[in-house]
Amino acid sequence: MIYDIIIAGGGPAGLTAALYSCRAGRKTLMICRGFPGGQIMQADIIENYPGFPDGISGMELGSLFYAQAEKYG
């Protein structure tokens, strides 16, 4: 396979890069260890992230990051 963009890392920054590159129509490959979402997946609760006034678990937030990136391929 030939890719336009290869992203190393599947944390929030890597998933954001994948989201934008896919939305721009670029053939994208993201390489990560474990489940996409990165270390944020290990946090019990994140209370200082915009849009979640009551906080959100790291597992849930990481899963939302992944679902949004996956939506665009």
Coordinates of N, CA and C in Angstrom, one line a residue:
M1 N 0.8 -1.2 0.0 CA 0.0 0.0 0.0 C 0.9 1.2 0.0
I2 N 0.4 2.3 -0.6 CA 1.1 3.6 -0.6 C 0.1 4.5 0.1
Y3 N 0.7 5.2 1.1 CA 0.0 6.2 1.9 C 0.5 7.6 1.6
D4 N -0.4 8.6 1.7 CA 0.0 10.0 1.7 C 0.6 10.4 3.0
I5 N 0.0 9.9 4.1 CA 0.5 10.3 5.4 C 0.6 9.1 6.3
I6 N 1.6 9.0 7.1 CA 1.8 7.9 8.1 C 2.0 8.6 9.4
I7 N 1.1 8.3 10.4 CA 1.1 8.9 11.7 C 1.7 7.9 12.7
A8 N 2.7 8.3 13.5 CA 3.2 7.4 14.5 C 2.6 7.8 15.9
G9 N 1.8 7.0 16.4 CA 1.2 7.3 17.7 C -0.3 7.4 17.6
G10 N -1.0 6.8 18.6 CA -2.4 6.8 18.5 C -3.1 7.5 19.7
G11 N -2.3 8.4 20.3 CA -2.9 9.2 21.4 C -3.8 10.3 20.8
P12 N -4.2 11.3 21.7 CA -5.1 12.3 21.2 C -4.5 13.1 20.0
A13 N -3.2 13.4 20.0 CA -2.6 14.1 18.9 C -2.6 13.3 17.6
G14 N -2.2 12.0 17.8 CA -2.2 11.2 16.6 C -3.6 11.0 16.0
L15 N -4.6 10.8 16.9 CA -6.0 10.7 16.4 C -6.5 11.9 15.7
T16 N -6.1 13.1 16.3 CA -6.5 14.4 15.7 C -5.8 14.5 14.3
A17 N -4.5 14.2 14.2 CA -3.9 14.2 12.9 C -4.5 13.3 11.9
A18 N -4.9 12.1 12.3 CA -5.6 11.2 11.4 C -6.9 11.7 11.0
L19 N -7.7 12.3 11.9 CA -9.0 12.8 11.6 C -8.9 13.9 10.5
Y20 N -7.9 14.8 10.7 CA -7.8 15.9 9.7 C -7.3 15.4 8.4
S21 N -6.3 14.5 8.4 CA -5.8 14.0 7.2 C -6.8 13.2 6.4
C22 N -7.6 12.4 7.1 CA -8.7 11.7 6.4 C -9.7 12.6 5.8
R23 N -10.1 13.6 6.6 CA -11.1 14.6 6.2 C -10.6 15.3 4.9
A24 N -9.3 15.5 4.8 CA -8.7 16.2 3.7 C -8.6 15.2 2.5
G25 N -9.0 14.0 2.6 CA -8.9 13.0 1.5 C -7.6 12.4 1.3
R26 N -6.7 12.4 2.3 CA -5.4 11.8 2.2 C -5.5 10.3 2.7
K27 N -4.8 9.4 2.0 CA -4.8 8.0 2.4 C -3.8 8.0 3.6
T28 N -4.4 7.6 4.7 CA -3.7 7.7 6.0 C -3.5 6.4 6.7
L29 N -2.3 6.2 7.3 CA -2.0 5.1 8.1 C -1.6 5.6 9.5
M30 N -2.2 5.1 10.5 CA -1.8 5.4 11.9 C -1.2 4.1 12.5
I31 N 0.0 4.3 13.1 CA 0.6 3.2 13.7 C 0.7 3.5 15.2
C32 N 0.1 2.5 16.0 CA 0.2 2.7 17.5 C 0.3 1.4 18.2
R33 N 0.8 1.4 19.4 CA 0.8 0.2 20.3 C -0.5 0.2 21.1
G34 N -1.1 -1.0 21.2 CA -2.3 -1.1 22.0 C -3.5 -0.5 21.3
F35 N -4.4 -0.1 22.2 CA -5.7 0.5 21.7 C -5.5 2.0 21.4
P36 N -6.0 2.5 20.3 CA -5.9 3.9 20.1 C -6.5 4.7 21.2
G37 N -5.9 5.8 21.5 CA -6.4 6.7 22.6 C -5.2 7.1 23.5
G38 N -4.2 6.3 23.5 CA -3.0 6.6 24.3 C -3.2 6.5 25.8
Q39 N -2.3 7.2 26.5 CA -2.3 7.1 27.9 C -3.5 7.7 28.6
I40 N -4.2 8.5 27.9 CA -5.5 9.1 28.4 C -6.4 8.0 28.8
M41 N -6.3 6.8 28.2 CA -7.3 5.7 28.5 C -7.1 5.2 29.9
Q42 N -6.0 5.5 30.5 CA -5.7 5.0 31.9 C -6.2 5.9 33.0
A43 N -6.7 7.1 32.6 CA -7.1 8.1 33.6 C -8.5 7.7 34.1
D44 N -8.7 7.7 35.4 CA -10.0 7.4 36.0 C -11.0 8.4 35.6
I45 N -10.6 9.7 35.8 CA -11.5 10.8 35.4 C -10.7 12.0 35.0
I46 N -11.2 12.7 34.0 CA -10.6 13.9 33.5 C -11.6 15.0 33.7
E47 N -11.2 16.0 34.6 CA -12.2 17.0 35.0 C -11.9 18.4 34.4
N48 N -10.8 18.5 33.6 CA -10.5 19.8 33.0 C -10.5 19.8 31.5
Y49 N -11.3 19.0 30.9 CA -11.4 19.0 29.4 C -12.6 19.7 29.0
P50 N -12.5 20.6 28.0 CA -13.6 21.4 27.6 C -14.8 20.6 27.1
G51 N -16.0 21.0 27.4 CA -17.1 20.3 26.9 C -17.7 19.2 27.8
F52 N -17.0 18.9 28.9 CA -17.5 17.9 29.8 C -17.4 18.5 31.2
P53 N -18.5 19.3 31.6 CA -18.5 20.0 32.9 C -18.5 19.1 34.1
D54 N -18.9 17.9 33.9 CA -19.0 16.9 35.0 C -17.8 15.9 35.0
G55 N -16.9 16.2 34.1 CA -15.8 15.2 33.9 C -16.1 14.1 33.0
I56 N -15.1 13.3 32.6 CA -15.3 12.1 31.8 C -14.2 11.1 32.1
S57 N -14.5 9.9 32.0 CA -13.4 8.9 32.2 C -12.4 8.9 31.0
G58 N -11.2 8.6 31.3 CA -10.2 8.5 30.2 C -10.6 7.5 29.1
M59 N -11.1 6.4 29.6 CA -11.5 5.3 28.6 C -12.6 5.8 27.7
E60 N -13.6 6.5 28.3 CA -14.7 7.0 27.5 C -14.2 8.1 26.5
L61 N -13.4 9.0 27.0 CA -12.8 10.1 26.1 C -12.0 9.6 25.0
G62 N -11.1 8.6 25.3 CA -10.2 8.0 24.3 C -11.1 7.3 23.3
S63 N -12.1 6.6 23.7 CA -13.0 5.9 22.8 C -13.8 6.9 21.9
L64 N -14.1 8.0 22.4 CA -14.8 9.1 21.6 C -13.8 9.6 20.5
F65 N -12.5 9.8 20.9 CA -11.5 10.3 20.0 C -11.4 9.3 18.8
Y66 N -11.3 8.0 19.2 CA -11.1 6.9 18.2 C -12.4 6.9 17.3
A67 N -13.6 6.9 17.8 CA -14.8 6.8 17.0 C -14.9 7.9 16.0
Q68 N -14.5 9.1 16.4 CA -14.6 10.3 15.5 C -13.5 10.1 14.4
A69 N -12.3 9.7 14.7 CA -11.3 9.5 13.7 C -11.7 8.3 12.7
E70 N -12.2 7.3 13.3 CA -12.6 6.1 12.5 C -13.8 6.5 11.5
K71 N -14.6 7.4 11.9 CA -15.8 7.8 11.1 C -15.3 8.3 9.7
Y72 N -14.1 8.9 9.7 CA -13.6 9.4 8.4 C -12.6 8.4 7.7
G73 N -12.5 7.2 8.3 CA -11.7 6.2 7.6 C -10.3 6.2 8.1

